[in-house]
Amino acid sequence: MDADGEEKPRVHSSKSRSVSVARRTSKSKGAGLRDESEKMRAQKLADKAQRKMNKRAKTGEADRVIITKMPKHLFSGKRGNGKTDRR
């Protein structure tokens, strides 16, 4: 409202409201394969690869181990100069 009691007309921007962008659709499973037989073959190979991990039941793809190159219990307190190698 103005000081005189009149309402000012609303001023709109020249651009219209921008349209929101639709989310990209994810590729369906097996989209890069030619036909149904190739999809079946790929699925069989995937199952076969998983079978070995299931048999061992301990290590999988995510169970990667970085072994310590210098284990602390072997290198702590060792001086490496003549006979003074133990405490």
PDB file of N, CA and C in Angstrom:
ATOM      1  N   MET A   1       0.832  -1.184   0.000  1.00  0.00           N
ATOM      2  CA  MET A   1       0.000   0.000   0.000  1.00  0.00           C
ATOM      3  C   MET A   1       0.875   1.244   0.000  1.00  0.00           C
ATOM      4  N   ASP A   2       0.378   2.236  -0.645  1.00  0.00           N
ATOM      5  CA  ASP A   2       1.082   3.504  -0.725  1.00  0.00           C
ATOM      6  C   ASP A   2       0.642   4.383   0.450  1.00  0.00           C
ATOM      7  N   ALA A   3       1.280   5.514   0.626  1.00  0.00           N
ATOM      8  CA  ALA A   3       0.910   6.440   1.697  1.00  0.00           C
ATOM      9  C   ALA A   3      -0.483   7.018   1.466  1.00  0.00           C
ATOM     10  N   ASP A   4      -0.900   7.091   0.200  1.00  0.00           N
ATOM     11  CA  ASP A   4      -2.215   7.637  -0.139  1.00  0.00           C
ATOM     12  C   ASP A   4      -3.327   6.609   0.045  1.00  0.00           C
ATOM     13  N   GLY A   5      -2.960   5.361   0.280  1.00  0.00           N
ATOM     14  CA  GLY A   5      -3.969   4.332   0.435  1.00  0.00           C
ATOM     15  C   GLY A   5      -4.222   3.561  -0.832  1.00  0.00           C
ATOM     16  N   GLU A   6      -3.482   3.866  -1.911  1.00  0.00           N
ATOM     17  CA  GLU A   6      -3.663   3.150  -3.172  1.00  0.00           C
ATOM     18  C   GLU A   6      -2.681   1.984  -3.246  1.00  0.00           C
ATOM     19  N   GLU A   7      -3.091   0.959  -3.933  1.00  0.00           N
ATOM     20  CA  GLU A   7      -2.183  -0.164  -4.151  1.00  0.00           C
ATOM     21  C   GLU A   7      -1.466   0.023  -5.462  1.00  0.00           C
ATOM     22  N   LYS A   8      -0.172  -0.270  -5.471  1.00  0.00           N
ATOM     23  CA  LYS A   8       0.592  -0.179  -6.707  1.00  0.00           C
ATOM     24  C   LYS A   8       0.359  -1.439  -7.531  1.00  0.00           C
ATOM     25  N   PRO A   9       0.306  -1.296  -8.847  1.00  0.00           N
ATOM     26  CA  PRO A   9       0.179  -2.517  -9.665  1.00  0.00           C
ATOM     27  C   PRO A   9       1.464  -3.335  -9.570  1.00  0.00           C
ATOM     28  N   ARG A  10       1.313  -4.630  -9.520  1.00  0.00           N
ATOM     29  CA  ARG A  10       2.474  -5.520  -9.397  1.00  0.00           C
ATOM     30  C   ARG A  10       3.263  -5.531 -10.680  1.00  0.00           C
ATOM     31  N   VAL A  11       4.566  -5.389 -10.580  1.00  0.00           N
ATOM     32  CA  VAL A  11       5.416  -5.383 -11.760  1.00  0.00           C
ATOM     33  C   VAL A  11       6.033  -6.767 -11.905  1.00  0.00           C
ATOM     34  N   HIS A  12       5.761  -7.421 -13.026  1.00  0.00           N
ATOM     35  CA  HIS A  12       6.314  -8.748 -13.275  1.00  0.00           C
ATOM     36  C   HIS A  12       7.596  -8.621 -14.068  1.00  0.00           C
ATOM     37  N   SER A  13       8.471  -9.571 -13.883  1.00  0.00           N
ATOM     38  CA  SER A  13       9.711  -9.539 -14.659  1.00  0.00           C
ATOM     39  C   SER A  13       9.413  -9.914 -16.106  1.00  0.00           C
ATOM     40  N   SER A  14      10.310  -9.515 -16.984  1.00  0.00           N
ATOM     41  CA  SER A  14      10.070  -9.750 -18.406  1.00  0.00           C
ATOM     42  C   SER A  14      10.143 -11.228 -18.750  1.00  0.00           C
ATOM     43  N   LYS A  15      10.975 -11.960 -18.025  1.00  0.00           N
ATOM     44  CA  LYS A  15      11.077 -13.392 -18.312  1.00  0.00           C
ATOM     45  C   LYS A  15       9.939 -14.133 -17.630  1.00  0.00           C
ATOM     46  N   SER A  16       9.437 -15.111 -18.296  1.00  0.00           N
ATOM     47  CA  SER A  16       8.435 -15.936 -17.644  1.00  0.00           C
ATOM     48  C   SER A  16       9.158 -16.897 -16.704  1.00  0.00           C
ATOM     49  N   ARG A  17       8.424 -17.500 -15.868  1.00  0.00           N
ATOM     50  CA  ARG A  17       9.025 -18.422 -14.911  1.00  0.00           C
ATOM     51  C   ARG A  17       9.664 -19.578 -15.662  1.00  0.00           C
ATOM     52  N   SER A  18      10.920 -19.864 -15.335  1.00  0.00           N
ATOM     53  CA  SER A  18      11.627 -20.906 -16.081  1.00  0.00           C
ATOM     54  C   SER A  18      11.073 -22.288 -15.751  1.00  0.00           C
ATOM     55  N   VAL A  19      11.078 -23.124 -16.729  1.00  0.00           N
ATOM     56  CA  VAL A  19      10.539 -24.471 -16.587  1.00  0.00           C
ATOM     57  C   VAL A  19      11.594 -25.347 -15.928  1.00  0.00           C
ATOM     58  N   SER A  20      11.191 -26.121 -14.955  1.00  0.00           N
ATOM     59  CA  SER A  20      12.151 -26.989 -14.280  1.00  0.00           C
ATOM     60  C   SER A  20      12.548 -28.139 -15.198  1.00  0.00           C
ATOM     61  N   VAL A  21      13.790 -28.561 -15.068  1.00  0.00           N
ATOM     62  CA  VAL A  21      14.327 -29.604 -15.932  1.00  0.00           C
ATOM     63  C   VAL A  21      13.974 -30.961 -15.343  1.00  0.00           C
ATOM     64  N   ALA A  22      13.492 -31.849 -16.181  1.00  0.00           N
ATOM     65  CA  ALA A  22      13.122 -33.183 -15.727  1.00  0.00           C
ATOM     66  C   ALA A  22      14.369 -33.983 -15.387  1.00  0.00           C
ATOM     67  N   ARG A  23      14.243 -34.867 -14.444  1.00  0.00           N
ATOM     68  CA  ARG A  23      15.359 -35.701 -14.026  1.00  0.00           C
ATOM     69  C   ARG A  23      15.686 -36.703 -15.120  1.00  0.00           C
ATOM     70  N   ARG A  24      16.989 -36.958 -15.313  1.00  0.00           N
ATOM     71  CA  ARG A  24      17.405 -37.896 -16.354  1.00  0.00           C
ATOM     72  C   ARG A  24      16.993 -39.311 -15.959  1.00  0.00           C
ATOM     73  N   THR A  25      16.562 -40.060 -16.940  1.00  0.00           N
ATOM     74  CA  THR A  25      16.183 -41.435 -16.654  1.00  0.00           C
ATOM     75  C   THR A  25      17.433 -42.299 -16.635  1.00  0.00           C
ATOM     76  N   SER A  26      17.488 -43.207 -15.687  1.00  0.00           N
ATOM     77  CA  SER A  26      18.653 -44.079 -15.605  1.00  0.00           C
ATOM     78  C   SER A  26      18.552 -45.152 -16.682  1.00  0.00           C
ATOM     79  N   LYS A  27      19.701 -45.626 -17.126  1.00  0.00           N
ATOM     80  CA  LYS A  27      19.706 -46.654 -18.157  1.00  0.00           C
ATOM     81  C   LYS A  27      19.192 -47.957 -17.558  1.00  0.00           C
ATOM     82  N   SER A  28      18.370 -48.634 -18.309  1.00  0.00           N
ATOM     83  CA  SER A  28      17.830 -49.881 -17.806  1.00  0.00           C
ATOM     84  C   SER A  28      18.909 -50.953 -17.808  1.00  0.00           C
ATOM     85  N   LYS A  29      18.721 -51.947 -16.982  1.00  0.00           N
ATOM     86  CA  LYS A  29      19.704 -53.015 -16.858  1.00  0.00           C
ATOM     87  C   LYS A  29      19.807 -53.768 -18.183  1.00  0.00           C
ATOM     88  N   GLY A  30      21.010 -53.880 -18.689  1.00  0.00           N
ATOM     89  CA  GLY A  30      21.220 -54.587 -19.943  1.00  0.00           C
ATOM     90  C   GLY A  30      20.904 -53.760 -21.165  1.00  0.00           C
ATOM     91  N   ALA A  31      20.977 -52.448 -21.063  1.00  0.00           N
ATOM     92  CA  ALA A  31      20.640 -51.595 -22.200  1.00  0.00           C
ATOM     93  C   ALA A  31      21.690 -51.675 -23.299  1.00  0.00           C
ATOM     94  N   GLY A  32      22.926 -52.023 -22.966  1.00  0.00           N
ATOM     95  CA  GLY A  32      23.979 -52.075 -23.970  1.00  0.00           C
ATOM     96  C   GLY A  32      24.091 -53.416 -24.662  1.00  0.00           C
ATOM     97  N   LEU A  33      23.172 -54.321 -24.398  1.00  0.00           N
ATOM     98  CA  LEU A  33      23.238 -55.661 -24.986  1.00  0.00           C
ATOM     99  C   LEU A  33      22.256 -55.769 -26.149  1.00  0.00           C
ATOM    100  N   ARG A  34      22.601 -56.634 -27.093  1.00  0.00           N
ATOM    101  CA  ARG A  34      21.821 -56.714 -28.332  1.00  0.00           C
ATOM    102  C   ARG A  34      20.433 -57.302 -28.148  1.00  0.00           C
ATOM    103  N   ASP A  35      20.376 -58.515 -27.621  1.00  0.00           N
ATOM    104  CA  ASP A  35      19.082 -59.184 -27.542  1.00  0.00           C
ATOM    105  C   ASP A  35      18.958 -59.919 -26.211  1.00  0.00           C
ATOM    106  N   GLU A  36      17.853 -60.639 -26.075  1.00  0.00           N
ATOM    107  CA  GLU A  36      17.544 -61.320 -24.818  1.00  0.00           C
ATOM    108  C   GLU A  36      18.561 -62.409 -24.488  1.00  0.00           C
ATOM    109  N   SER A  37      19.057 -63.109 -25.522  1.00  0.00           N
ATOM    110  CA  SER A  37      20.012 -64.194 -25.257  1.00  0.00           C
ATOM    111  C   SER A  37      21.321 -63.643 -24.692  1.00  0.00           C
ATOM    112  N   GLU A  38      21.725 -62.466 -25.162  1.00  0.00           N
ATOM    113  CA  GLU A  38      22.949 -61.863 -24.643  1.00  0.00           C
ATOM    114  C   GLU A  38      22.748 -61.376 -23.204  1.00  0.00           C
ATOM    115  N   LYS A  39      21.540 -60.910 -22.901  1.00  0.00           N
ATOM    116  CA  LYS A  39      21.234 -60.499 -21.533  1.00  0.00           C
ATOM    117  C   LYS A  39      21.293 -61.694 -20.593  1.00  0.00           C
ATOM    118  N   MET A  40      20.758 -62.834 -21.057  1.00  0.00           N
ATOM    119  CA  MET A  40      20.780 -64.050 -20.238  1.00  0.00           C
ATOM    120  C   MET A  40      22.213 -64.511 -20.003  1.00  0.00           C
ATOM    121  N   ARG A  41      23.045 -64.439 -21.046  1.00  0.00           N
ATOM    122  CA  ARG A  41      24.441 -64.861 -20.938  1.00  0.00           C
ATOM    123  C   ARG A  41      25.197 -63.966 -19.944  1.00  0.00           C
ATOM    124  N   ALA A  42      24.943 -62.664 -20.006  1.00  0.00           N
ATOM    125  CA  ALA A  42      25.597 -61.731 -19.088  1.00  0.00           C
ATOM    126  C   ALA A  42      25.163 -61.994 -17.653  1.00  0.00           C
ATOM    127  N   GLN A  43      23.882 -62.306 -17.466  1.00  0.00           N
ATOM    128  CA  GLN A  43      23.382 -62.592 -16.122  1.00  0.00           C
ATOM    129  C   GLN A  43      23.996 -63.872 -15.573  1.00  0.00           C
ATOM    130  N   LYS A  44      24.155 -64.892 -16.435  1.00  0.00           N
ATOM    131  CA  LYS A  44      24.772 -66.149 -16.002  1.00  0.00           C
ATOM    132  C   LYS A  44      26.220 -65.932 -15.594  1.00  0.00           C
ATOM    133  N   LEU A  45      26.943 -65.108 -16.379  1.00  0.00           N
ATOM    134  CA  LEU A  45      28.336 -64.818 -16.033  1.00  0.00           C
ATOM    135  C   LEU A  45      28.434 -64.067 -14.708  1.00  0.00           C
ATOM    136  N   ALA A  46      27.506 -63.141 -14.472  1.00  0.00           N
ATOM    137  CA  ALA A  46      27.506 -62.391 -13.217  1.00  0.00           C
ATOM    138  C   ALA A  46      27.228 -63.317 -12.038  1.00  0.00           C
ATOM    139  N   ASP A  47      26.275 -64.242 -12.223  1.00  0.00           N
ATOM    140  CA  ASP A  47      25.959 -65.197 -11.162  1.00  0.00           C
ATOM    141  C   ASP A  47      27.145 -66.102 -10.872  1.00  0.00           C
ATOM    142  N   LYS A  48      27.827 -66.520 -11.939  1.00  0.00           N
ATOM    143  CA  LYS A  48      28.975 -67.409 -11.781  1.00  0.00           C
ATOM    144  C   LYS A  48      30.110 -66.708 -11.033  1.00  0.00           C
ATOM    145  N   ALA A  49      30.328 -65.432 -11.322  1.00  0.00           N
ATOM    146  CA  ALA A  49      31.374 -64.677 -10.638  1.00  0.00           C
ATOM    147  C   ALA A  49      31.036 -64.482  -9.166  1.00  0.00           C
ATOM    148  N   GLN A  50      29.759 -64.312  -8.868  1.00  0.00           N
ATOM    149  CA  GLN A  50      29.341 -64.105  -7.485  1.00  0.00           C
ATOM    150  C   GLN A  50      29.406 -65.403  -6.688  1.00  0.00           C
ATOM    151  N   ARG A  51      29.257 -66.538  -7.366  1.00  0.00           N
ATOM    152  CA  ARG A  51      29.214 -67.827  -6.694  1.00  0.00           C
ATOM    153  C   ARG A  51      30.487 -68.106  -5.902  1.00  0.00           C
ATOM    154  N   LYS A  52      31.646 -67.745  -6.466  1.00  0.00           N
ATOM    155  CA  LYS A  52      32.914 -67.992  -5.785  1.00  0.00           C
ATOM    156  C   LYS A  52      32.995 -67.190  -4.485  1.00  0.00           C
ATOM    157  N   MET A  53      32.541 -65.940  -4.542  1.00  0.00           N
ATOM    158  CA  MET A  53      32.550 -65.110  -3.331  1.00  0.00           C
ATOM    159  C   MET A  53      31.581 -65.661  -2.293  1.00  0.00           C
ATOM    160  N   ASN A  54      30.446 -66.173  -2.760  1.00  0.00           N
ATOM    161  CA  ASN A  54      29.471 -66.733  -1.826  1.00  0.00           C
ATOM    162  C   ASN A  54      29.996 -67.993  -1.163  1.00  0.00           C
ATOM    163  N   LYS A  55      30.778 -68.793  -1.895  1.00  0.00           N
ATOM    164  CA  LYS A  55      31.342 -70.013  -1.314  1.00  0.00           C
ATOM    165  C   LYS A  55      32.337 -69.680  -0.219  1.00  0.00           C
ATOM    166  N   ARG A  56      33.180 -68.688  -0.474  1.00  0.00           N
ATOM    167  CA  ARG A  56      34.172 -68.307   0.530  1.00  0.00           C
ATOM    168  C   ARG A  56      33.522 -67.591   1.702  1.00  0.00           C
ATOM    169  N   ALA A  57      32.484 -66.854   1.426  1.00  0.00           N
ATOM    170  CA  ALA A  57      31.651 -66.187   2.433  1.00  0.00           C
ATOM    171  C   ALA A  57      32.420 -65.244   3.337  1.00  0.00           C
ATOM    172  N   LYS A  58      33.587 -64.793   2.926  1.00  0.00           N
ATOM    173  CA  LYS A  58      34.270 -63.810   3.749  1.00  0.00           C
ATOM    174  C   LYS A  58      34.721 -62.585   2.977  1.00  0.00           C
ATOM    175  N   THR A  59      35.282 -62.766   1.799  1.00  0.00           N
ATOM    176  CA  THR A  59      35.768 -61.600   1.075  1.00  0.00           C
ATOM    177  C   THR A  59      34.914 -61.344  -0.151  1.00  0.00           C
ATOM    178  N   GLY A  60      34.590 -60.078  -0.348  1.00  0.00           N
ATOM    179  CA  GLY A  60      33.832 -59.679  -1.523  1.00  0.00           C
ATOM    180  C   GLY A  60      34.499 -58.503  -2.193  1.00  0.00           C
ATOM    181  N   GLU A  61      33.753 -57.821  -3.027  1.00  0.00           N
ATOM    182  CA  GLU A  61      34.316 -56.690  -3.757  1.00  0.00           C
ATOM    183  C   GLU A  61      34.699 -55.552  -2.814  1.00  0.00           C
ATOM    184  N   ALA A  62      33.904 -55.352  -1.778  1.00  0.00           N
ATOM    185  CA  ALA A  62      34.144 -54.222  -0.878  1.00  0.00           C
ATOM    186  C   ALA A  62      35.172 -54.531   0.202  1.00  0.00           C
ATOM    187  N   ASP A  63      35.579 -55.773   0.325  1.00  0.00           N
ATOM    188  CA  ASP A  63      36.512 -56.160   1.383  1.00  0.00           C
ATOM    189  C   ASP A  63      37.952 -56.073   0.921  1.00  0.00           C
ATOM    190  N   ARG A  64      38.353 -54.909   0.480  1.00  0.00           N
ATOM    191  CA  ARG A  64      39.739 -54.732   0.063  1.00  0.00           C
ATOM    192  C   ARG A  64      40.577 -54.394   1.281  1.00  0.00           C
ATOM    193  N   VAL A  65      41.777 -54.929   1.327  1.00  0.00           N
ATOM    194  CA  VAL A  65      42.641 -54.743   2.484  1.00  0.00           C
ATOM    195  C   VAL A  65      43.922 -54.071   2.033  1.00  0.00           C
ATOM    196  N   ILE A  66      44.321 -53.025   2.738  1.00  0.00           N
ATOM    197  CA  ILE A  66      45.614 -52.402   2.506  1.00  0.00           C
ATOM    198  C   ILE A  66      46.507 -52.846   3.651  1.00  0.00           C
ATOM    199  N   ILE A  67      47.478 -53.699   3.339  1.00  0.00           N
ATOM    200  CA  ILE A  67      48.341 -54.215   4.398  1.00  0.00           C
ATOM    201  C   ILE A  67      49.345 -53.144   4.789  1.00  0.00           C
ATOM    202  N   THR A  68      49.742 -53.141   6.055  1.00  0.00           N
ATOM    203  CA  THR A  68      50.691 -52.130   6.521  1.00  0.00           C
ATOM    204  C   THR A  68      52.081 -52.488   6.037  1.00  0.00           C
ATOM    205  N   LYS A  69      52.759 -51.520   5.461  1.00  0.00           N
ATOM    206  CA  LYS A  69      54.092 -51.767   4.927  1.00  0.00           C
ATOM    207  C   LYS A  69      55.133 -51.777   6.037  1.00  0.00           C
ATOM    208  N   MET A  70      54.898 -51.028   7.092  1.00  0.00           N
ATOM    209  CA  MET A  70      55.811 -51.016   8.236  1.00  0.00           C
ATOM    210  C   MET A  70      54.983 -51.253   9.493  1.00  0.00           C
ATOM    211  N   PRO A  71      54.788 -52.515   9.884  1.00  0.00           N
ATOM    212  CA  PRO A  71      53.983 -52.785  11.076  1.00  0.00           C
ATOM    213  C   PRO A  71      54.641 -52.200  12.325  1.00  0.00           C
ATOM    214  N   LYS A  72      53.863 -51.531  13.127  1.00  0.00           N
ATOM    215  CA  LYS A  72      54.397 -50.780  14.259  1.00  0.00           C
ATOM    216  C   LYS A  72      55.090 -51.687  15.272  1.00  0.00           C
ATOM    217  N   HIS A  73      54.574 -52.890  15.474  1.00  0.00           N
ATOM    218  CA  HIS A  73      55.168 -53.756  16.496  1.00  0.00           C
ATOM    219  C   HIS A  73      56.545 -54.265  16.089  1.00  0.00           C
ATOM    220  N   LEU A  74      56.887 -54.201  14.820  1.00  0.00           N
ATOM    221  CA  LEU A  74      58.215 -54.645  14.394  1.00  0.00           C
ATOM    222  C   LEU A  74      59.229 -53.509  14.341  1.00  0.00           C
ATOM    223  N   PHE A  75      58.765 -52.277  14.263  1.00  0.00           N
ATOM    224  CA  PHE A  75      59.685 -51.161  14.083  1.00  0.00           C
ATOM    225  C   PHE A  75      59.773 -50.239  15.287  1.00  0.00           C
ATOM    226  N   SER A  76      59.021 -50.493  16.343  1.00  0.00           N
ATOM    227  CA  SER A  76      59.062 -49.590  17.488  1.00  0.00           C
ATOM    228  C   SER A  76      60.249 -49.932  18.376  1.00  0.00           C
ATOM    229  N   GLY A  77      61.020 -48.914  18.739  1.00  0.00           N
ATOM    230  CA  GLY A  77      62.126 -49.085  19.678  1.00  0.00           C
ATOM    231  C   GLY A  77      63.371 -49.720  19.106  1.00  0.00           C
ATOM    232  N   LYS A  78      63.499 -49.853  17.835  1.00  0.00           N
ATOM    233  CA  LYS A  78      64.696 -50.460  17.239  1.00  0.00           C
ATOM    234  C   LYS A  78      65.607 -49.340  16.745  1.00  0.00           C
ATOM    235  N   ARG A  79      66.904 -49.392  17.110  1.00  0.00           N
ATOM    236  CA  ARG A  79      67.789 -48.279  16.785  1.00  0.00           C
ATOM    237  C   ARG A  79      68.709 -48.559  15.617  1.00  0.00           C
ATOM    238  N   GLY A  80      68.951 -49.746  15.223  1.00  0.00           N
ATOM    239  CA  GLY A  80      69.687 -50.042  13.998  1.00  0.00           C
ATOM    240  C   GLY A  80      71.103 -49.518  13.918  1.00  0.00           C
ATOM    241  N   ASN A  81      71.832 -49.439  15.044  1.00  0.00           N
ATOM    242  CA  ASN A  81      73.226 -48.994  15.003  1.00  0.00           C
ATOM    243  C   ASN A  81      74.040 -49.966  15.855  1.00  0.00           C
ATOM    244  N   GLY A  82      74.579 -50.980  15.232  1.00  0.00           N
ATOM    245  CA  GLY A  82      75.400 -51.949  15.970  1.00  0.00           C
ATOM    246  C   GLY A  82      74.565 -52.839  16.855  1.00  0.00           C
ATOM    247  N   LYS A  83      75.012 -52.979  18.143  1.00  0.00           N
ATOM    248  CA  LYS A  83      74.335 -53.906  19.052  1.00  0.00           C
ATOM    249  C   LYS A  83      73.143 -53.289  19.768  1.00  0.00           C
ATOM    250  N   THR A  84      72.945 -51.996  19.610  1.00  0.00           N
ATOM    251  CA  THR A  84      71.859 -51.350  20.351  1.00  0.00           C
ATOM    252  C   THR A  84      70.546 -51.465  19.581  1.00  0.00           C
ATOM    253  N   ASP A  85      70.149 -52.699  19.275  1.00  0.00           N
ATOM    254  CA  ASP A  85      68.923 -52.879  18.500  1.00  0.00           C
ATOM    255  C   ASP A  85      67.736 -53.291  19.354  1.00  0.00           C
ATOM    256  N   ARG A  86      67.949 -53.515  20.668  1.00  0.00           N
ATOM    257  CA  ARG A  86      66.840 -53.908  21.544  1.00  0.00           C
ATOM    258  C   ARG A  86      66.827 -53.029  22.778  1.00  0.00           C
ATOM    259  N   ARG A  87      65.696 -52.976  23.422  1.00  0.00           N
ATOM    260  CA  ARG A  87      65.607 -52.218  24.675  1.00  0.00           C
ATOM    261  C   ARG A  87      65.294 -53.146  25.804  1.00  0.00           C
TER     262      ARG A  87
END
